Short mmCIF file of C-alpha atoms in Angstrom, two decimals:
data_model
loop_
_atom_site.label_atom_id
_atom_site.label_comp_id
_atom_site.label_asym_id
_atom_site.label_seq_id
_atom_site.Cartn_x
_atom_site.Cartn_y
_atom_site.Cartn_z
CA MET A 24 0.00 0.00 0.00
CA ALA A 25 1.37 3.44 -0.92
CA LYS A 26 2.28 5.73 1.94
CA ARG A 27 -0.10 8.53 2.74
CA GLU A 28 1.09 12.04 1.92
CA ARG A 29 3.13 13.72 4.71
CA GLN A 30 3.55 17.47 4.41
CA LYS A 31 6.66 19.02 6.02
CA LEU A 32 7.22 22.52 7.39
CA GLN A 33 10.13 24.68 6.22
CA ARG A 34 13.21 25.23 8.41
CA SER A 35 13.26 28.99 8.93
CA LEU A 36 13.49 29.77 12.69
CA LYS A 37 16.72 31.12 14.22
CA PRO A 38 17.64 30.35 17.88
CA HIS A 39 16.95 33.85 19.26
CA TRP A 40 13.57 33.90 17.50
CA VAL A 41 12.64 30.58 19.14
CA TRP A 42 13.76 31.93 22.54
CA ALA A 43 11.54 34.97 21.97
CA ILE A 44 8.57 32.75 21.03
CA ALA A 45 8.97 30.91 24.37
CA PHE A 46 9.72 33.94 26.56
CA GLY A 47 7.15 36.27 24.99
CA SER A 48 4.43 33.62 25.16
CA ALA A 49 5.19 32.80 28.81
CA ILE A 50 5.10 36.47 29.88
CA GLY A 51 2.28 37.70 27.67
CA TRP A 52 -0.02 40.18 29.36
CA GLY A 53 -0.07 38.35 32.71
CA ALA A 54 2.99 40.01 34.24
CA PHE A 55 1.36 43.44 33.80
CA VAL A 56 -2.28 42.65 34.60
CA LEU A 57 -2.30 39.90 37.24
CA PRO A 58 0.08 41.09 40.05
CA PRO A 59 -2.70 42.67 42.19
CA ASP A 60 -4.86 39.51 41.86
CA TRP A 61 -1.96 37.25 42.83
CA ILE A 62 -0.83 39.51 45.70
CA GLY A 63 -4.40 39.37 47.04
CA GLN A 64 -4.22 35.55 47.01
CA ALA A 65 -0.82 35.06 48.63
CA GLY A 66 0.89 38.30 49.71
CA PRO A 67 3.93 39.74 47.86
CA LEU A 68 6.57 37.28 49.07
CA GLY A 69 4.18 34.35 48.71
CA VAL A 70 3.73 35.28 45.04
CA VAL A 71 7.45 35.78 44.37
CA ILE A 72 8.42 32.46 46.02
CA GLY A 73 5.55 30.62 44.34
CA ILE A 74 6.29 32.05 40.91
CA LEU A 75 10.06 31.35 41.13
CA LEU A 76 9.47 27.82 42.45
CA GLY A 77 7.13 27.38 39.51
CA ALA A 78 9.96 28.40 37.15
CA ILE A 79 12.27 25.83 38.77
CA LEU A 80 9.65 23.08 38.40
CA MET A 81 9.12 24.09 34.77
CA MET A 82 12.90 23.83 34.23
CA ILE A 83 12.82 20.31 35.67
CA ILE A 84 9.96 19.49 33.28
CA GLY A 85 12.03 21.22 30.58
CA VAL A 86 14.71 18.50 30.87
CA SER A 87 12.22 16.03 29.39
CA TYR A 88 11.22 18.51 26.68
CA GLY A 89 14.84 19.19 25.72
CA PHE A 90 15.59 15.47 25.37
CA LEU A 91 12.47 14.67 23.34
CA ILE A 92 12.94 17.66 21.02
CA GLU A 93 16.50 16.52 20.31
CA LYS A 94 15.44 12.93 19.59
CA PHE A 95 12.18 13.77 17.77
CA PRO A 96 12.44 17.23 16.14
CA VAL A 97 8.92 17.23 14.70
CA THR A 98 6.01 19.57 15.16
CA GLY A 99 3.16 18.54 17.45
CA GLY A 100 4.99 18.67 20.77
CA GLU A 101 3.10 16.81 23.48
CA PHE A 102 0.76 15.21 20.94
CA SER A 103 3.77 13.51 19.34
CA TYR A 104 5.37 12.66 22.71
CA ALA A 105 2.17 11.11 24.09
CA TYR A 106 2.02 8.98 20.93
CA ILE A 107 5.63 7.80 21.43
CA GLY A 108 5.05 6.88 25.06
CA PHE A 109 1.42 5.79 25.23
CA GLY A 110 -0.06 5.33 21.75
CA ARG A 111 -2.56 7.09 19.57
CA SER A 112 -5.55 7.34 21.96
CA PHE A 113 -3.52 9.15 24.61
CA ALA A 114 -1.93 11.27 21.88
CA PHE A 115 -5.40 12.51 20.98
CA LEU A 116 -6.11 13.22 24.68
CA ALA A 117 -2.94 15.31 25.06
CA GLY A 118 -3.51 17.11 21.75
CA TRP A 119 -7.18 17.82 22.50
CA PHE A 120 -6.51 19.45 25.86
CA LEU A 121 -3.46 21.36 24.64
CA THR A 122 -5.37 22.75 21.64
CA LEU A 123 -7.92 24.12 24.08
CA GLY A 124 -5.19 25.66 26.24
CA TYR A 125 -3.47 27.39 23.33
CA ILE A 126 -6.65 28.74 21.73
CA CYS A 127 -7.95 30.05 25.07
CA ILE A 128 -4.72 31.96 25.64
CA VAL A 129 -4.91 33.53 22.17
CA ALA A 130 -8.45 34.69 22.99
CA LEU A 131 -7.44 35.95 26.43
CA ASN A 132 -4.56 38.00 24.99
CA ALA A 133 -6.97 39.66 22.55
CA SER A 134 -9.36 40.46 25.41
CA ALA A 135 -6.44 41.93 27.40
CA LEU A 136 -5.92 44.45 24.58
CA ALA A 137 -9.56 45.51 24.93
CA LEU A 138 -9.07 45.76 28.73
CA LEU A 139 -6.05 48.04 28.21
CA ALA A 140 -8.08 50.27 25.88
CA LYS A 141 -10.79 50.44 28.56
CA PHE A 142 -8.18 51.68 31.07
CA LEU A 143 -6.57 54.24 28.74
CA PHE A 144 -9.72 55.53 27.02
CA PRO A 145 -12.62 54.61 29.34
CA ASP A 146 -15.27 56.92 27.85
CA PHE A 147 -14.52 55.90 24.27
CA VAL A 148 -14.52 52.18 25.03
CA ARG A 149 -17.74 52.45 27.04
CA THR A 150 -19.66 53.74 24.01
CA GLY A 151 -21.80 51.12 22.38
CA ASN A 152 -22.31 48.96 25.49
CA LEU A 153 -24.22 45.89 24.35
CA TYR A 154 -24.91 43.83 27.49
CA THR A 155 -23.34 42.52 30.71
CA VAL A 156 -21.90 39.02 31.28
CA ALA A 157 -21.04 38.05 34.89
CA GLY A 158 -20.83 41.73 35.85
CA TYR A 159 -18.56 42.67 32.91
CA ASP A 160 -19.86 45.22 30.38
CA VAL A 161 -19.38 44.10 26.79
CA SER A 162 -19.17 47.01 24.32
CA ILE A 163 -18.93 46.92 20.55
CA ILE A 164 -15.65 48.90 20.73
CA GLN A 165 -14.01 46.19 22.87
CA VAL A 166 -15.26 43.49 20.52
CA LEU A 167 -13.85 45.37 17.52
CA ILE A 168 -10.44 45.99 19.18
CA ALA A 169 -10.00 42.33 20.16
CA SER A 170 -11.24 41.10 16.77
CA ALA A 171 -8.93 43.43 14.83
CA ALA A 172 -5.89 42.22 16.81
CA LEU A 173 -6.80 38.58 16.16
CA ILE A 174 -7.25 39.16 12.42
CA VAL A 175 -3.98 41.10 12.05
CA PHE A 176 -1.89 38.43 13.82
CA ALA A 177 -3.57 35.60 11.96
CA LEU A 178 -2.68 37.28 8.65
CA LEU A 179 0.90 37.96 9.83
CA ASN A 180 1.31 34.28 10.72
CA ILE A 181 0.01 33.16 7.34
CA ARG A 182 2.69 35.38 5.75
CA GLY A 183 5.48 33.14 7.05
CA THR A 184 7.20 31.68 10.12
CA SER A 185 10.40 33.70 9.70
CA PHE A 186 8.37 36.92 9.64
CA SER A 187 6.57 35.83 12.84
CA GLY A 188 9.85 34.87 14.53
CA ARG A 189 11.57 38.15 13.69
CA THR A 190 8.68 40.31 14.93
CA GLN A 191 8.42 38.18 18.09
CA PHE A 192 12.06 38.95 18.95
CA VAL A 193 11.57 42.70 18.44
CA PHE A 194 8.42 42.70 20.61
CA SER A 195 10.23 40.74 23.36
CA MET A 196 13.14 43.21 23.47
CA ILE A 197 10.76 46.18 23.80
CA LEU A 198 8.88 44.29 26.55
CA ILE A 199 12.10 43.67 28.54
CA PHE A 200 13.16 47.32 28.13
CA GLY A 201 9.76 48.42 29.46
CA ILE A 202 10.08 46.21 32.58
CA LEU A 203 13.57 47.62 33.25
CA LEU A 204 12.25 51.20 32.94
CA LEU A 205 9.44 50.48 35.42
CA ALA A 206 11.88 48.87 37.87
CA GLY A 207 14.29 51.81 37.49
CA GLY A 208 11.42 54.23 38.12
CA ALA A 209 10.48 52.39 41.33
CA ILE A 210 14.09 52.44 42.56
CA PHE A 211 14.70 56.15 41.91
CA SER A 212 11.24 57.55 42.77
CA GLU A 213 10.38 58.72 46.30
CA GLY A 214 7.14 56.76 46.83
CA PRO A 215 7.93 53.05 46.33
CA SER A 216 9.61 51.19 49.19
CA LEU A 217 10.35 47.55 50.01
CA SER A 218 8.80 48.18 53.45
CA ASN A 219 5.43 48.27 51.66
CA LEU A 220 5.82 44.52 50.99
CA SER A 221 5.03 43.80 54.65
CA PRO A 222 3.29 41.57 55.70
CA ALA A 223 5.08 39.21 53.32
CA PHE A 224 2.25 36.64 53.19
CA LEU A 225 -1.53 36.80 53.33
CA PRO A 226 -2.34 37.26 57.05
CA ASN A 227 -5.33 34.87 57.13
CA GLN A 228 -3.57 31.81 55.67
CA THR A 229 -0.30 29.96 56.22
CA ALA A 230 2.79 30.78 54.17
CA ILE A 231 2.73 27.27 52.67
CA ALA A 232 -0.90 27.69 51.54
CA SER A 233 -0.02 31.07 50.00
CA ILE A 234 2.92 29.64 48.07
CA LEU A 235 0.92 26.59 46.90
CA THR A 236 -1.89 28.83 45.65
CA ILE A 237 0.56 30.53 43.28
CA LEU A 238 2.53 27.38 42.50
CA ALA A 239 -0.69 25.77 41.21
CA ILE A 240 -0.97 28.37 38.46
CA ALA A 241 2.63 27.81 37.25
CA PRO A 242 1.41 25.76 34.25
CA PHE A 243 -0.67 28.76 33.18
CA ALA A 244 1.96 31.40 34.13
CA TYR A 245 4.72 29.70 32.14
CA VAL A 246 2.73 28.07 29.36
CA GLY A 247 4.63 29.25 26.32
CA PHE A 248 8.02 27.63 26.91
CA ASP A 249 6.39 24.51 25.46
CA ASN A 250 5.86 26.45 22.23
CA ILE A 251 9.47 25.45 21.48
CA PRO A 252 8.63 21.80 20.65
CA GLN A 253 5.70 22.95 18.52
CA ALA A 254 8.21 24.78 16.31
CA ALA A 255 10.89 22.02 16.38
CA GLU A 256 10.33 21.01 12.76
CA GLU A 257 11.08 24.59 11.71
CA PHE A 258 14.41 25.02 13.56
CA LYS A 259 17.17 26.40 11.33
CA PHE A 260 19.70 25.00 13.84
CA GLU A 261 20.53 21.79 15.68
CA ALA A 262 17.70 20.49 17.88
CA ASN A 263 20.09 19.88 20.82
CA LYS A 264 20.08 23.66 21.45
CA ALA A 265 16.40 23.50 22.45
CA PHE A 266 17.03 22.68 26.12
CA GLY A 267 19.20 25.76 26.61
CA LEU A 268 16.55 27.93 24.97
CA ILE A 269 13.90 26.47 27.34
CA ILE A 270 16.02 27.21 30.44
CA TRP A 271 16.89 30.76 29.39
CA SER A 272 13.30 31.58 28.45
CA LEU A 273 11.99 30.29 31.82
CA LEU A 274 14.69 32.13 33.78
CA ALA A 275 13.92 35.40 31.99
CA ALA A 276 10.16 34.90 32.46
CA GLY A 277 10.53 34.13 36.20
CA ILE A 278 12.65 37.25 36.77
CA ALA A 279 10.22 39.40 34.76
CA TYR A 280 7.24 38.18 36.82
CA ALA A 281 9.11 38.71 40.12
CA ILE A 282 10.14 42.27 39.16
CA MET A 283 6.58 43.27 38.22
CA ILE A 284 5.15 41.79 41.46
CA ILE A 285 7.72 43.60 43.64
CA VAL A 286 7.30 46.89 41.73
CA THR A 287 3.50 46.73 42.06
CA ALA A 288 3.50 45.83 45.78
CA SER A 289 6.16 48.42 46.67
CA THR A 290 4.19 51.46 45.50
CA MET A 291 2.25 51.72 48.79
CA PRO A 292 1.40 49.29 51.64
CA TRP A 293 0.04 46.47 49.53
CA GLN A 294 -3.12 45.91 51.57
CA ASP A 295 -3.96 49.62 51.10
CA LEU A 296 -3.24 49.25 47.39
CA LEU A 297 -5.68 46.34 47.06
CA ALA A 298 -8.32 48.17 49.10
CA GLN A 299 -7.91 51.23 46.87
CA ILE A 300 -8.22 49.14 43.70
CA GLU A 301 -11.41 47.54 45.04
CA SER A 302 -12.99 50.77 46.30
CA GLN A 303 -12.34 52.54 42.99
CA ASN A 304 -13.53 49.49 41.02
CA SER A 305 -10.27 49.79 39.07
CA VAL A 306 -10.08 48.25 35.61
CA TRP A 307 -6.30 47.77 35.84
CA GLY A 308 -4.72 47.76 39.30
CA THR A 309 -1.13 47.44 38.08
CA GLY A 310 -1.57 50.50 35.86
CA ASP A 311 -2.91 52.49 38.85
CA ALA A 312 0.06 51.38 40.97
CA ILE A 313 2.60 52.47 38.32
CA GLU A 314 0.78 55.78 37.79
CA SER A 315 1.06 56.54 41.52
CA TYR A 316 4.85 56.98 41.28
CA MET A 317 5.63 57.59 37.59
CA GLY A 318 2.52 59.53 36.54
CA ARG A 319 1.27 59.38 32.96
CA THR A 320 4.81 58.61 31.77
CA GLY A 321 4.67 55.38 33.75
CA VAL A 322 1.25 54.57 32.30
CA PHE A 323 2.69 55.09 28.80
CA VAL A 324 5.66 52.79 29.56
CA ILE A 325 3.55 49.99 31.05
CA ALA A 326 0.97 50.39 28.27
CA ILE A 327 3.72 49.83 25.66
CA ALA A 328 5.07 46.89 27.68
CA VAL A 329 1.66 45.23 28.04
CA ILE A 330 0.92 45.77 24.33
CA MET A 331 4.20 44.00 23.53
CA GLY A 332 3.24 41.23 25.97
CA ILE A 333 -0.14 40.85 24.30
CA PHE A 334 1.44 40.83 20.84
CA THR A 335 4.01 38.17 21.84
CA GLY A 336 1.25 36.06 23.38
CA LEU A 337 -0.99 36.36 20.33
CA ASN A 338 1.85 35.61 17.94
CA GLY A 339 3.40 32.75 19.94
CA PHE A 340 0.19 30.85 20.61
CA ILE A 341 -1.17 31.26 17.08
CA ILE A 342 2.10 29.65 15.94
CA SER A 343 1.67 26.81 18.44
CA SER A 344 -2.04 26.12 18.01
CA SER A 345 -1.67 26.02 14.22
CA ARG A 346 1.35 23.66 14.43
CA LEU A 347 -0.44 21.39 16.86
CA THR A 348 -3.57 21.15 14.69
CA PHE A 349 -1.29 20.65 11.64
CA ALA A 350 0.40 17.68 13.36
CA MET A 351 -2.96 16.20 14.35
CA GLY A 352 -4.25 16.71 10.80
CA ARG A 353 -1.15 15.01 9.41
CA ALA A 354 -1.90 12.04 11.69
CA ARG A 355 -5.48 12.01 10.30
CA ILE A 356 -7.15 12.64 13.68
CA LEU A 357 -8.32 16.07 12.44
CA PRO A 358 -9.94 16.71 9.03
CA ASN A 359 -7.61 16.69 6.01
CA ALA A 360 -7.77 20.47 5.61
CA PHE A 361 -5.57 20.94 8.71
CA ARG A 362 -2.54 19.32 7.04
CA LYS A 363 -2.61 21.66 4.05
CA LEU A 364 0.13 24.27 3.64
CA HIS A 365 -0.30 27.68 2.02
CA LYS A 366 0.82 27.50 -1.64
CA LYS A 367 2.91 30.67 -1.43
CA TYR A 368 4.01 30.93 2.22
CA GLN A 369 4.13 27.20 3.15
CA THR A 370 2.42 27.84 6.51
CA PRO A 371 -0.36 25.70 8.07
CA TYR A 372 -2.93 28.35 7.24
CA VAL A 373 -6.04 26.26 7.99
CA GLY A 374 -4.97 25.84 11.64
CA ILE A 375 -4.31 29.60 11.81
CA LEU A 376 -7.76 30.40 10.37
CA PHE A 377 -9.41 27.83 12.67
CA THR A 378 -7.76 29.46 15.72
CA LEU A 379 -8.93 32.86 14.44
CA ALA A 380 -12.52 31.64 13.91
CA VAL A 381 -12.82 30.15 17.41
CA CYS A 382 -11.21 33.17 19.07
CA LEU A 383 -13.44 35.68 17.26
CA ILE A 384 -16.37 34.24 19.25
CA ALA A 385 -14.69 34.98 22.61
CA PRO A 386 -14.90 38.83 22.76
CA TRP A 387 -18.71 38.62 22.61
CA PHE A 388 -18.85 36.73 25.92
CA GLY A 389 -16.91 39.25 28.02
CA ARG A 390 -13.69 38.85 29.91
CA GLN A 391 -15.10 37.20 33.05
CA ALA A 392 -16.66 34.31 31.14
CA LEU A 393 -13.39 33.85 29.24
CA LEU A 394 -11.43 33.67 32.52
CA TRP A 395 -13.53 30.66 33.57
CA VAL A 396 -12.44 28.79 30.45
CA VAL A 397 -8.80 29.85 30.80
CA ASP A 398 -8.68 28.68 34.44
CA MET A 399 -9.92 25.33 33.20
CA SER A 400 -7.35 25.26 30.38
CA SER A 401 -4.54 25.14 32.99
CA THR A 402 -5.74 21.57 33.54
CA GLY A 403 -5.09 20.77 29.89
CA VAL A 404 -1.58 22.22 30.03
CA ALA A 405 -0.77 20.15 33.15
CA ILE A 406 -2.02 17.00 31.35
CA ALA A 407 0.30 17.80 28.42
CA TYR A 408 3.26 18.27 30.79
CA PHE A 409 2.49 14.88 32.34
CA PHE A 410 2.59 13.05 29.02
CA CYS A 411 5.89 14.68 28.05
CA THR A 412 7.63 13.84 31.33
CA ALA A 413 6.11 10.34 31.50
CA THR A 414 7.32 9.55 27.96
CA ALA A 415 10.82 10.78 28.80
CA TYR A 416 10.75 8.68 32.00
CA LYS A 417 9.95 5.58 29.93
CA ILE A 418 12.82 6.25 27.51
CA PHE A 419 15.52 7.11 30.09
CA LYS A 420 17.13 4.10 31.80
CA TRP A 421 18.50 3.81 35.35
CA SER A 422 21.37 1.58 34.13
CA ASP A 423 22.57 -0.32 31.07
CA LYS A 424 21.24 -3.52 32.67
CA GLN A 425 17.71 -2.44 31.79
CA PRO A 426 16.49 -3.62 28.36
CA ASP A 427 16.06 -1.06 25.58
CA LYS A 428 12.31 -0.54 25.17
CA HIS A 429 12.79 2.15 22.57
CA SER A 430 15.25 3.12 19.80
CA ALA A 431 15.97 6.36 21.72
CA SER A 432 16.55 4.57 25.06
CA THR A 433 19.42 6.25 26.95
CA VAL A 434 21.17 5.46 30.23
CA ALA A 435 20.67 8.69 32.19
CA PRO A 436 19.72 8.06 35.84
CA GLY A 437 19.88 11.79 36.72
CA LYS A 438 17.56 12.77 33.89
CA LYS A 439 15.27 9.84 34.67
CA LEU A 440 14.97 11.15 38.24
CA LEU A 441 14.23 14.67 36.97
CA SER A 442 11.58 13.31 34.58
CA LEU A 443 10.04 11.46 37.56
CA ILE A 444 9.98 14.72 39.56
CA GLY A 445 8.39 16.38 36.52
CA MET A 446 5.70 13.68 36.39
CA ILE A 447 4.96 14.08 40.09
CA SER A 448 4.86 17.89 39.69
CA SER A 449 2.38 17.58 36.81
CA ILE A 450 0.14 15.30 38.89
CA GLY A 451 0.50 17.76 41.78
CA PHE A 452 -0.64 20.63 39.54
CA LEU A 453 -3.69 18.61 38.53
CA ILE A 454 -4.54 17.77 42.15
CA LEU A 455 -4.21 21.42 43.20
CA LEU A 456 -6.52 22.47 40.35
CA LEU A 457 -9.12 19.68 40.54
CA LEU A 458 -9.37 18.82 44.25
CA PRO A 459 -12.24 20.90 45.69
CA GLN A 460 -10.45 21.27 49.07
CA SER A 461 -7.31 22.72 47.42
CA PRO A 462 -6.54 26.45 47.93
CA ALA A 463 -6.14 26.69 44.13
CA SER A 464 -9.21 24.67 43.15
CA LEU A 465 -11.12 25.62 40.00
CA GLY A 466 -14.35 27.54 40.40
CA LYS A 467 -17.75 25.99 39.66
CA GLU A 468 -17.97 27.64 36.23
CA SER A 469 -14.51 26.31 35.28
CA TYR A 470 -15.54 22.75 36.27
CA ILE A 471 -18.59 23.08 34.02
CA ALA A 472 -16.45 24.37 31.12
CA LEU A 473 -14.01 21.46 31.66
CA GLY A 474 -16.87 18.96 31.63
CA ILE A 475 -18.22 20.40 28.36
CA TRP A 476 -14.77 20.19 26.73
CA VAL A 477 -14.37 16.56 27.89
CA VAL A 478 -17.76 15.63 26.40
CA PHE A 479 -16.86 17.37 23.11
CA GLY A 480 -13.58 15.45 23.11
CA ILE A 481 -15.29 12.09 23.60
CA VAL A 482 -17.76 12.80 20.79
CA PHE A 483 -15.02 14.05 18.48
CA TYR A 484 -12.82 11.03 19.17
CA LEU A 485 -15.64 8.54 18.58
CA VAL A 486 -16.49 10.19 15.26
CA ASN A 487 -12.88 10.29 14.01
CA ALA A 488 -11.45 7.15 15.67
CA PRO A 489 -12.38 4.72 12.85
CA ARG A 490 -10.16 6.57 10.35
CA TYR A 491 -7.44 7.30 12.93
CA ASN A 492 -7.23 3.72 14.23
CA LYS A 493 -7.25 1.84 10.92
CA ILE A 494 -3.84 3.29 9.94
CA ASP A 495 -1.19 0.67 10.73
CA GLU A 496 1.55 1.38 13.26
CA LYS A 497 4.45 1.90 10.82
CA GLU A 498 2.47 4.35 8.75
CA MET A 499 1.29 6.24 11.84
CA ASN A 500 4.91 6.46 13.02
CA TYR A 501 5.80 7.92 9.63
CA LEU A 502 2.94 10.45 9.67
CA ILE A 503 3.68 11.72 13.17
CA LEU A 504 7.47 11.29 13.44
CA GLY A 505 8.68 11.07 9.84
CA LYS A 506 10.07 7.53 10.29
CA GLU A 507 8.51 4.09 10.40
CA GLU A 508 10.26 2.74 13.51
CA LEU A 509 9.95 4.31 16.93
#
């Protein structure tokens, strides 16, 4: 029987572009919008410790990613890794949840741009209010702003991967410069002081509970470093450099988060800051905090920084969601259209347009409803991390006395231990998110959204499984990994 067609992506991404895709996606808008929310959940030091511990755990998980990227430099990331370790049904599970996670984050970045416009131009954005969803006013202006951003970045991504990579690096550099300006302003201005970070933790809960609350959101905070394996097939360099790029992107992201949390909390006693944000029904607490010591100049700087964060998030996750759906289309678990490449630009344009179509629905539901779905999508990211680390654990060997279960089997007891820690961390993230008694448990609405996505997944799998499962093992290996033997 003749082999099925297997489209391949072009090698066009340079190392610093790939680093920027990971770093810019991990930071996104969150570092500039979420500090007051996080400080309110854990206190300033609780957030900083939790977020930096999260970066360390992600680095441990990154060991497994680095190894698998080097051995299997194909697009699809965790979808491909779950297939290697656990077969096609679990590959669909990992791919299904990760697709949700990526698309949700694209939509949330677009809504963050509308939120920024609401802060900077409140009267203009308020015109054309349509309705209210969960207490959030949805206006036609916000819908148009978010929709325009989504359309522009979808078109930019169709134009070519090298164009996307180059712009991602420029956006990331501007973002870093903005963070350094805000930190410099806090150091040299009269108002901000480290004494405002006291009490270090939330007074009504233990320090451990505070840290765990933030640690549980690490998969969401750092999701983006795993965009590197999605782009592996397009590396214009050796795949063994991927691990270093993962580590440096996570280190930079962790430091950026920590700086923004400290800067925000130092502007005034942080409990007073949170009370002020609540009493004024502030749209953007971090922006208010920066304005208190840098004035409108500070607002301009953080506005530029958050725009860059939004742009890097939009760009990075459109790249990843389209590559993931391309890989799943190539494996015949998604409709054939997803494996098509643009005739001129050789990009997986159907996946890009699919991401755009789904995300264009989101602005009409308001930001609060979208947050429920995004909270739930952290579960999907943690599931993807589990499959990556578990596959690496199966391939690594404690000693050369163990039989080779795989062509990539390697004696690496240290890495096997780290992959085991990564597996346990992934399970821990899931427990923290799904256990109702956990301080970081999902809300009721997020549980409902998760249940709906699971049901959709079951239906989708049952409809597509006959075609997916009748492909023999060697051919499926070829479609997913580009070679017949694992």
